[in-house]
GROMACS .gro file of N, CA and C in nm:
model
  378
    1UNK      N    1  -0.320   0.305  -5.401
    1UNK     CA    2  -0.248   0.206  -5.476
    1UNK      C    3  -0.338   0.083  -5.494
    2UNK      N    4  -0.332   0.025  -5.611
    2UNK     CA    5  -0.416  -0.093  -5.636
    2UNK      C    6  -0.359  -0.214  -5.564
    3UNK      N    7  -0.446  -0.313  -5.541
    3UNK     CA    8  -0.408  -0.430  -5.463
    3UNK      C    9  -0.296  -0.509  -5.528
    4UNK      N   10  -0.296  -0.519  -5.659
    4UNK     CA   11  -0.198  -0.603  -5.727
    4UNK      C   12  -0.055  -0.550  -5.715
    5UNK      N   13  -0.041  -0.419  -5.684
    5UNK     CA   14   0.093  -0.360  -5.672
    5UNK      C   15   0.145  -0.357  -5.528
    6UNK      N   16   0.063  -0.398  -5.433
    6UNK     CA   17   0.104  -0.390  -5.292
    6UNK      C   18   0.204  -0.499  -5.257
    7UNK      N   19   0.288  -0.470  -5.158
    7UNK     CA   20   0.395  -0.560  -5.117
    7UNK      C   21   0.339  -0.690  -5.061
    8UNK      N   22   0.223  -0.684  -5.004
    8UNK     CA   23   0.164  -0.801  -4.938
    8UNK      C   24   0.130  -0.912  -5.038
    9UNK      N   25   0.112  -0.879  -5.166
    9UNK     CA   26   0.084  -0.982  -5.266
    9UNK      C   27   0.201  -1.080  -5.276
   10UNK      N   28   0.324  -1.027  -5.266
   10UNK     CA   29   0.444  -1.111  -5.272
   10UNK      C   30   0.456  -1.198  -5.147
   11UNK      N   31   0.403  -1.147  -5.036
   11UNK     CA   32   0.417  -1.217  -4.907
   11UNK      C   33   0.314  -1.328  -4.889
   12UNK      N   34   0.222  -1.345  -4.982
   12UNK     CA   35   0.120  -1.450  -4.972
   12UNK      C   36   0.185  -1.588  -4.961
   13UNK      N   37   0.142  -1.663  -4.862
   13UNK     CA   38   0.196  -1.797  -4.843
   13UNK      C   39   0.313  -1.801  -4.748
   14UNK      N   40   0.373  -1.690  -4.719
   14UNK     CA   41   0.482  -1.685  -4.622
   14UNK      C   42   0.422  -1.656  -4.485
   15UNK      N   43   0.467  -1.728  -4.384
   15UNK     CA   44   0.397  -1.735  -4.256
   15UNK      C   45   0.383  -1.600  -4.187
   16UNK      N   46   0.494  -1.529  -4.166
   16UNK     CA   47   0.485  -1.408  -4.083
   16UNK      C   48   0.487  -1.279  -4.164
   17UNK      N   49   0.486  -1.288  -4.294
   17UNK     CA   50   0.475  -1.173  -4.385
   17UNK      C   51   0.576  -1.063  -4.356
   18UNK      N   52   0.700  -1.104  -4.329
   18UNK     CA   53   0.807  -1.007  -4.313
   18UNK      C   54   0.814  -0.939  -4.179
   19UNK      N   55   0.735  -0.983  -4.082
   19UNK     CA   56   0.738  -0.919  -3.950
   19UNK      C   57   0.807  -1.003  -3.845
   20UNK      N   58   0.864  -1.114  -3.882
   20UNK     CA   59   0.941  -1.198  -3.789
   20UNK      C   60   0.854  -1.290  -3.708
   21UNK      N   61   0.910  -1.406  -3.670
   21UNK     CA   62   0.831  -1.505  -3.599
   21UNK      C   63   0.827  -1.478  -3.448
   22UNK      N   64   0.942  -1.443  -3.390
   22UNK     CA   65   0.946  -1.437  -3.243
   22UNK      C   66   0.882  -1.308  -3.190
   23UNK      N   67   0.924  -1.193  -3.240
   23UNK     CA   68   0.862  -1.067  -3.196
   23UNK      C   69   0.750  -1.034  -3.291
   24UNK      N   70   0.632  -1.078  -3.258
   24UNK     CA   71   0.521  -1.073  -3.354
   24UNK      C   72   0.476  -0.929  -3.382
   25UNK      N   73   0.411  -0.912  -3.495
   25UNK     CA   74   0.359  -0.781  -3.536
   25UNK      C   75   0.224  -0.759  -3.468
   26UNK      N   76   0.228  -0.700  -3.351
   26UNK     CA   77   0.105  -0.677  -3.275
   26UNK      C   78   0.054  -0.536  -3.304
   27UNK      N   79  -0.069  -0.509  -3.263
   27UNK     CA   80  -0.133  -0.384  -3.307
   27UNK      C   81  -0.071  -0.257  -3.248
   28UNK      N   82  -0.067  -0.242  -3.116
   28UNK     CA   83  -0.009  -0.121  -3.056
   28UNK      C   84   0.081  -0.162  -2.940
   29UNK      N   85   0.200  -0.212  -2.969
   29UNK     CA   86   0.283  -0.267  -2.862
   29UNK      C   87   0.333  -0.164  -2.760
   30UNK      N   88   0.347  -0.038  -2.798
   30UNK     CA   89   0.394   0.063  -2.703
   30UNK      C   90   0.282   0.149  -2.650
   31UNK      N   91   0.159   0.117  -2.687
   31UNK     CA   92   0.046   0.201  -2.650
   31UNK      C   93   0.014   0.296  -2.764
   32UNK      N   94  -0.105   0.353  -2.762
   32UNK     CA   95  -0.147   0.441  -2.870
   32UNK      C   96  -0.101   0.585  -2.845
   33UNK      N   97  -0.060   0.651  -2.952
   33UNK     CA   98  -0.028   0.794  -2.944
   33UNK      C   99   0.090   0.824  -2.854
   34UNK      N  100   0.070   0.915  -2.760
   34UNK     CA  101   0.177   0.958  -2.671
   34UNK      C  102   0.181   0.879  -2.541
   35UNK      N  103   0.128   0.757  -2.542
   35UNK     CA  104   0.122   0.677  -2.421
   35UNK      C  105   0.262   0.648  -2.368
   36UNK      N  106   0.276   0.647  -2.237
   36UNK     CA  107   0.402   0.609  -2.173
   36UNK      C  108   0.505   0.718  -2.170
   37UNK      N  109   0.465   0.843  -2.186
   37UNK     CA  110   0.561   0.953  -2.180
   37UNK      C  111   0.627   0.967  -2.045
   38UNK      N  112   0.555   0.931  -1.939
   38UNK     CA  113   0.612   0.937  -1.804
   38UNK      C  114   0.671   0.803  -1.762
   39UNK      N  115   0.654   0.698  -1.844
   39UNK     CA  116   0.692   0.564  -1.802
   39UNK      C  117   0.790   0.501  -1.901
   40UNK      N  118   0.741   0.418  -1.992
   40UNK     CA  119   0.832   0.342  -2.076
   40UNK      C  120   0.887   0.422  -2.195
   41UNK      N  121   0.832   0.539  -2.225
   41UNK     CA  122   0.888   0.625  -2.330
   41UNK      C  123   0.954   0.750  -2.272
   42UNK      N  124   0.990   0.745  -2.146
   42UNK     CA  125   1.046   0.861  -2.076
   42UNK      C  126   1.174   0.912  -2.145
   43UNK      N  127   1.262   0.823  -2.184
   43UNK     CA  128   1.390   0.863  -2.244
   43UNK      C  129   1.365   0.943  -2.371
   44UNK      N  130   1.274   0.896  -2.454
   44UNK     CA  131   1.243   0.964  -2.580
   44UNK      C  132   1.186   1.103  -2.555
   45UNK      N  133   1.094   1.113  -2.460
   45UNK     CA  134   1.032   1.243  -2.432
   45UNK      C  135   1.134   1.341  -2.375
   46UNK      N  136   1.220   1.293  -2.285
   46UNK     CA  137   1.322   1.381  -2.224
   46UNK      C  138   1.424   1.426  -2.328
   47UNK      N  139   1.455   1.338  -2.422
   47UNK     CA  140   1.557   1.368  -2.521
   47UNK      C  141   1.507   1.463  -2.628
   48UNK      N  142   1.389   1.434  -2.684
   48UNK     CA  143   1.341   1.509  -2.799
   48UNK      C  144   1.238   1.617  -2.765
   49UNK      N  145   1.174   1.607  -2.647
   49UNK     CA  146   1.073   1.706  -2.608
   49UNK      C  147   1.093   1.749  -2.464
   50UNK      N  148   1.206   1.812  -2.431
   50UNK     CA  149   1.227   1.853  -2.292
   50UNK      C  150   1.126   1.959  -2.251
   51UNK      N  151   1.075   1.948  -2.129
   51UNK     CA  152   0.975   2.043  -2.080
   51UNK      C  153   0.835   2.012  -2.125
   52UNK      N  154   0.811   1.893  -2.179
   52UNK     CA  155   0.677   1.858  -2.227
   52UNK      C  156   0.579   1.844  -2.112
   53UNK      N  157   0.625   1.790  -1.999
   53UNK     CA  158   0.538   1.770  -1.884
   53UNK      C  159   0.561   1.881  -1.781
   54UNK      N  160   0.458   1.912  -1.705
   54UNK     CA  161   0.470   2.010  -1.597
   54UNK      C  162   0.400   2.140  -1.629
   55UNK      N  163   0.408   2.231  -1.534
   55UNK     CA  164   0.339   2.359  -1.547
   55UNK      C  165   0.440   2.473  -1.550
   56UNK      N  166   0.402   2.584  -1.610
   56UNK     CA  167   0.485   2.703  -1.613
   56UNK      C  168   0.395   2.824  -1.593
   57UNK      N  169   0.431   2.913  -1.504
   57UNK     CA  170   0.358   3.039  -1.488
   57UNK      C  171   0.234   3.026  -1.401
   58UNK      N  172   0.154   3.133  -1.403
   58UNK     CA  173   0.034   3.142  -1.320
   58UNK      C  174  -0.091   3.129  -1.405
   59UNK      N  175  -0.196   3.079  -1.343
   59UNK     CA  176  -0.325   3.068  -1.411
   59UNK      C  177  -0.390   3.206  -1.419
   60UNK      N  178  -0.455   3.234  -1.530
   60UNK     CA  179  -0.535   3.356  -1.543
   60UNK      C  180  -0.669   3.309  -1.596
   61UNK      N  181  -0.765   3.290  -1.504
   61UNK     CA  182  -0.893   3.234  -1.544
   61UNK      C  183  -0.974   3.336  -1.623
   62UNK      N  184  -1.036   3.292  -1.728
   62UNK     CA  185  -1.121   3.375  -1.815
   62UNK      C  186  -1.046   3.499  -1.862
   63UNK      N  187  -0.932   3.474  -1.926
   63UNK     CA  188  -0.850   3.584  -1.974
   63UNK      C  189  -0.913   3.644  -2.099
   64UNK      N  190  -0.952   3.769  -2.090
   64UNK     CA  191  -1.008   3.840  -2.205
   64UNK      C  192  -0.893   3.913  -2.274
   65UNK      N  193  -0.867   3.875  -2.397
   65UNK     CA  194  -0.749   3.925  -2.467
   65UNK      C  195  -0.757   4.074  -2.497
   66UNK      N  196  -0.878   4.128  -2.505
   66UNK     CA  197  -0.888   4.270  -2.541
   66UNK      C  198  -0.834   4.361  -2.431
   67UNK      N  199  -0.826   4.314  -2.308
   67UNK     CA  200  -0.764   4.394  -2.201
   67UNK      C  201  -0.616   4.414  -2.224
   68UNK      N  202  -0.555   4.316  -2.291
   68UNK     CA  203  -0.410   4.317  -2.310
   68UNK      C  204  -0.370   4.356  -2.451
   69UNK      N  205  -0.462   4.409  -2.529
   69UNK     CA  206  -0.434   4.449  -2.666
   69UNK      C  207  -0.341   4.570  -2.665
   70UNK      N  208  -0.219   4.551  -2.710
   70UNK     CA  209  -0.121   4.660  -2.707
   70UNK      C  210  -0.019   4.641  -2.819
   71UNK      N  211  -0.056   4.675  -2.943
   71UNK     CA  212   0.040   4.660  -3.053
   71UNK      C  213   0.162   4.749  -3.030
   72UNK      N  214   0.278   4.696  -3.060
   72UNK     CA  215   0.403   4.767  -3.035
   72UNK      C  216   0.470   4.808  -3.165
   73UNK      N  217   0.554   4.908  -3.153
   73UNK     CA  218   0.630   4.960  -3.267
   73UNK      C  219   0.772   4.983  -3.221
   74UNK      N  220   0.866   4.935  -3.298
   74UNK     CA  221   1.006   4.958  -3.263
   74UNK      C  222   1.044   5.101  -3.300
   75UNK      N  223   1.130   5.161  -3.218
   75UNK     CA  224   1.166   5.303  -3.239
   75UNK      C  225   1.238   5.325  -3.372
   76UNK      N  226   1.301   5.221  -3.422
   76UNK     CA  227   1.371   5.232  -3.550
   76UNK      C  228   1.273   5.258  -3.663
   77UNK      N  229   1.150   5.206  -3.650
   77UNK     CA  230   1.048   5.224  -3.753
   77UNK      C  231   0.961   5.348  -3.730
   78UNK      N  232   0.993   5.428  -3.628
   78UNK     CA  233   0.909   5.542  -3.592
   78UNK      C  234   0.900   5.645  -3.703
   79UNK      N  235   1.012   5.671  -3.769
   79UNK     CA  236   1.013   5.774  -3.873
   79UNK      C  237   0.940   5.730  -3.999
   80UNK      N  238   0.913   5.600  -4.013
   80UNK     CA  239   0.839   5.554  -4.130
   80UNK      C  240   0.693   5.596  -4.126
   81UNK      N  241   0.644   5.637  -4.008
   81UNK     CA  242   0.506   5.683  -3.993
   81UNK      C  243   0.489   5.829  -4.036
   82UNK      N  244   0.600   5.904  -4.033
   82UNK     CA  245   0.595   6.049  -4.056
   82UNK      C  246   0.600   6.079  -4.205
   83UNK      N  247   0.512   6.170  -4.256
   83UNK     CA  248   0.519   6.209  -4.398
   83UNK      C  249   0.649   6.281  -4.432
   84UNK      N  250   0.684   6.281  -4.559
   84UNK     CA  251   0.813   6.335  -4.602
   84UNK      C  252   0.826   6.485  -4.576
   85UNK      N  253   0.717   6.561  -4.594
   85UNK     CA  254   0.728   6.706  -4.572
   85UNK      C  255   0.754   6.740  -4.426
   86UNK      N  256   0.702   6.659  -4.335
   86UNK     CA  257   0.729   6.680  -4.191
   86UNK      C  258   0.874   6.646  -4.160
   87UNK      N  259   0.926   6.542  -4.225
   87UNK     CA  260   1.066   6.504  -4.206
   87UNK      C  261   1.160   6.615  -4.251
   88UNK      N  262   1.123   6.679  -4.362
   88UNK     CA  263   1.209   6.786  -4.415
   88UNK      C  264   1.214   6.906  -4.322
   89UNK      N  265   1.101   6.937  -4.254
   89UNK     CA  266   1.096   7.052  -4.162
   89UNK      C  267   1.163   7.023  -4.029
   90UNK      N  268   1.181   6.896  -3.994
   90UNK     CA  269   1.233   6.858  -3.862
   90UNK      C  270   1.379   6.898  -3.846
   91UNK      N  271   1.413   6.941  -3.726
   91UNK     CA  272   1.551   6.974  -3.691
   91UNK      C  273   1.569   6.945  -3.542
   92UNK      N  274   1.687   6.975  -3.490
   92UNK     CA  275   1.711   6.953  -3.347
   92UNK      C  276   1.622   7.041  -3.261
   93UNK      N  277   1.596   7.163  -3.308
   93UNK     CA  278   1.513   7.255  -3.231
   93UNK      C  279   1.363   7.231  -3.254
   94UNK      N  280   1.328   7.182  -3.372
   94UNK     CA  281   1.187   7.166  -3.409
   94UNK      C  282   1.158   7.017  -3.438
   95UNK      N  283   1.144   6.938  -3.331
   95UNK     CA  284   1.117   6.794  -3.346
   95UNK      C  285   0.966   6.771  -3.356
   96UNK      N  286   0.922   6.689  -3.449
   96UNK     CA  287   0.779   6.664  -3.462
   96UNK      C  288   0.726   6.574  -3.349
   97UNK      N  289   0.602   6.598  -3.311
   97UNK     CA  290   0.536   6.515  -3.211
   97UNK      C  291   0.457   6.408  -3.285
   98UNK      N  292   0.493   6.282  -3.264
   98UNK     CA  293   0.430   6.171  -3.336
   98UNK      C  294   0.335   6.099  -3.242
   99UNK      N  295   0.206   6.100  -3.277
   99UNK     CA  296   0.105   6.028  -3.199
   99UNK      C  297   0.088   5.890  -3.262
  100UNK      N  298   0.149   5.788  -3.199
  100UNK     CA  299   0.148   5.654  -3.258
  100UNK      C  300   0.012   5.587  -3.249
  101UNK      N  301  -0.075   5.637  -3.160
  101UNK     CA  302  -0.209   5.577  -3.147
  101UNK      C  303  -0.293   5.600  -3.273
  102UNK      N  304  -0.264   5.706  -3.346
  102UNK     CA  305  -0.334   5.730  -3.473
  102UNK      C  306  -0.304   5.622  -3.575
  103UNK      N  307  -0.187   5.561  -3.562
  103UNK     CA  308  -0.145   5.457  -3.656
  103UNK      C  309  -0.175   5.316  -3.603
  104UNK      N  310  -0.241   5.307  -3.487
  104UNK     CA  311  -0.280   5.177  -3.433
  104UNK      C  312  -0.178   5.113  -3.342
  105UNK      N  313  -0.079   5.189  -3.296
  105UNK     CA  314   0.021   5.137  -3.202
  105UNK      C  315  -0.001   5.202  -3.067
  106UNK      N  316   0.029   5.127  -2.960
  106UNK     CA  317   0.009   5.182  -2.826
  106UNK      C  318   0.134   5.177  -2.739
  107UNK      N  319   0.242   5.121  -2.791
  107UNK     CA  320   0.365   5.115  -2.714
  107UNK      C  321   0.483   5.127  -2.810
  108UNK      N  322   0.581   5.209  -2.773
  108UNK     CA  323   0.702   5.225  -2.854
  108UNK      C  324   0.815   5.156  -2.780
  109UNK      N  325   0.880   5.061  -2.847
  109UNK     CA  326   0.988   4.984  -2.786
  109UNK      C  327   1.122   5.049  -2.820
  110UNK      N  328   1.210   5.055  -2.720
  110UNK     CA  329   1.340   5.117  -2.741
  110UNK      C  330   1.446   5.041  -2.662
  111UNK      N  331   1.566   5.029  -2.719
  111UNK     CA  332   1.679   4.969  -2.649
  111UNK      C  333   1.742   5.081  -2.566
  112UNK      N  334   1.778   5.050  -2.441
  112UNK     CA  335   1.820   5.155  -2.347
  112UNK      C  336   1.944   5.231  -2.396
  113UNK      N  337   2.048   5.158  -2.439
  113UNK     CA  338   2.170   5.226  -2.483
  113UNK      C  339   2.148   5.300  -2.613
  114UNK      N  340   2.043   5.263  -2.684
  114UNK     CA  341   2.013   5.322  -2.814
  114UNK      C  342   1.939   5.454  -2.801
  115UNK      N  343   1.872   5.476  -2.686
  115UNK     CA  344   1.784   5.593  -2.672
  115UNK      C  345   1.861   5.725  -2.678
  116UNK      N  346   1.975   5.734  -2.613
  116UNK     CA  347   2.051   5.860  -2.615
  116UNK      C  348   2.108   5.886  -2.754
  117UNK      N  349   2.152   5.781  -2.822
  117UNK     CA  350   2.204   5.794  -2.957
  117UNK      C  351   2.095   5.841  -3.053
  118UNK      N  352   1.976   5.781  -3.040
  118UNK     CA  353   1.866   5.812  -3.130
  118UNK      C  354   1.819   5.956  -3.113
  119UNK      N  355   1.810   5.999  -2.987
  119UNK     CA  356   1.763   6.136  -2.962
  119UNK      C  357   1.863   6.238  -3.013
  120UNK      N  358   1.994   6.207  -3.006
  120UNK     CA  359   2.092   6.302  -3.054
  120UNK      C  360   2.092   6.311  -3.206
  121UNK      N  361   2.066   6.199  -3.274
  121UNK     CA  362   2.067   6.199  -3.420
  121UNK      C  363   1.940   6.260  -3.475
  122UNK      N  364   1.824   6.218  -3.421
  122UNK     CA  365   1.697   6.258  -3.479
  122UNK      C  366   1.631   6.378  -3.408
  123UNK      N  367   1.689   6.422  -3.300
  123UNK     CA  368   1.640   6.542  -3.234
  123UNK      C  369   1.506   6.527  -3.167
  124UNK      N  370   1.480   6.410  -3.110
  124UNK     CA  371   1.357   6.394  -3.035
  124UNK      C  372   1.388   6.336  -2.898
  125UNK      N  373   1.310   6.372  -2.799
  125UNK     CA  374   1.336   6.323  -2.664
  125UNK      C  375   1.250   6.200  -2.638
  126UNK      N  376   1.307   6.104  -2.568
  126UNK     CA  377   1.234   5.979  -2.539
  126UNK      C  378   1.205   5.971  -2.391
   0.00000   0.00000   0.00000
């Protein structure tokens, strides 16, 4: 914005420029940034950011993420991996064996009460 359009042009000649005489406009009256989260800004932090301070869980020094690489697949999406001709041949007696590692998944997630229902409908054992 150009200088001539700024609000401060109107305030020229007025002593406190709209910031009040008694409580002066100082640079950082509450501290810079997140200062005082444990002290004078405690109420704000507790109200709007609960759990901001403190620790949770255990340390794992030098955690290499490739050890924990385990993409998951929900059992509901399991049949989307199978080609249509294999689906047509499938029955209760002839259930296809699906190797999810070929598709880049290493764990199949299933809801416990859902497992018996799914196996009875789709004819596969979990």
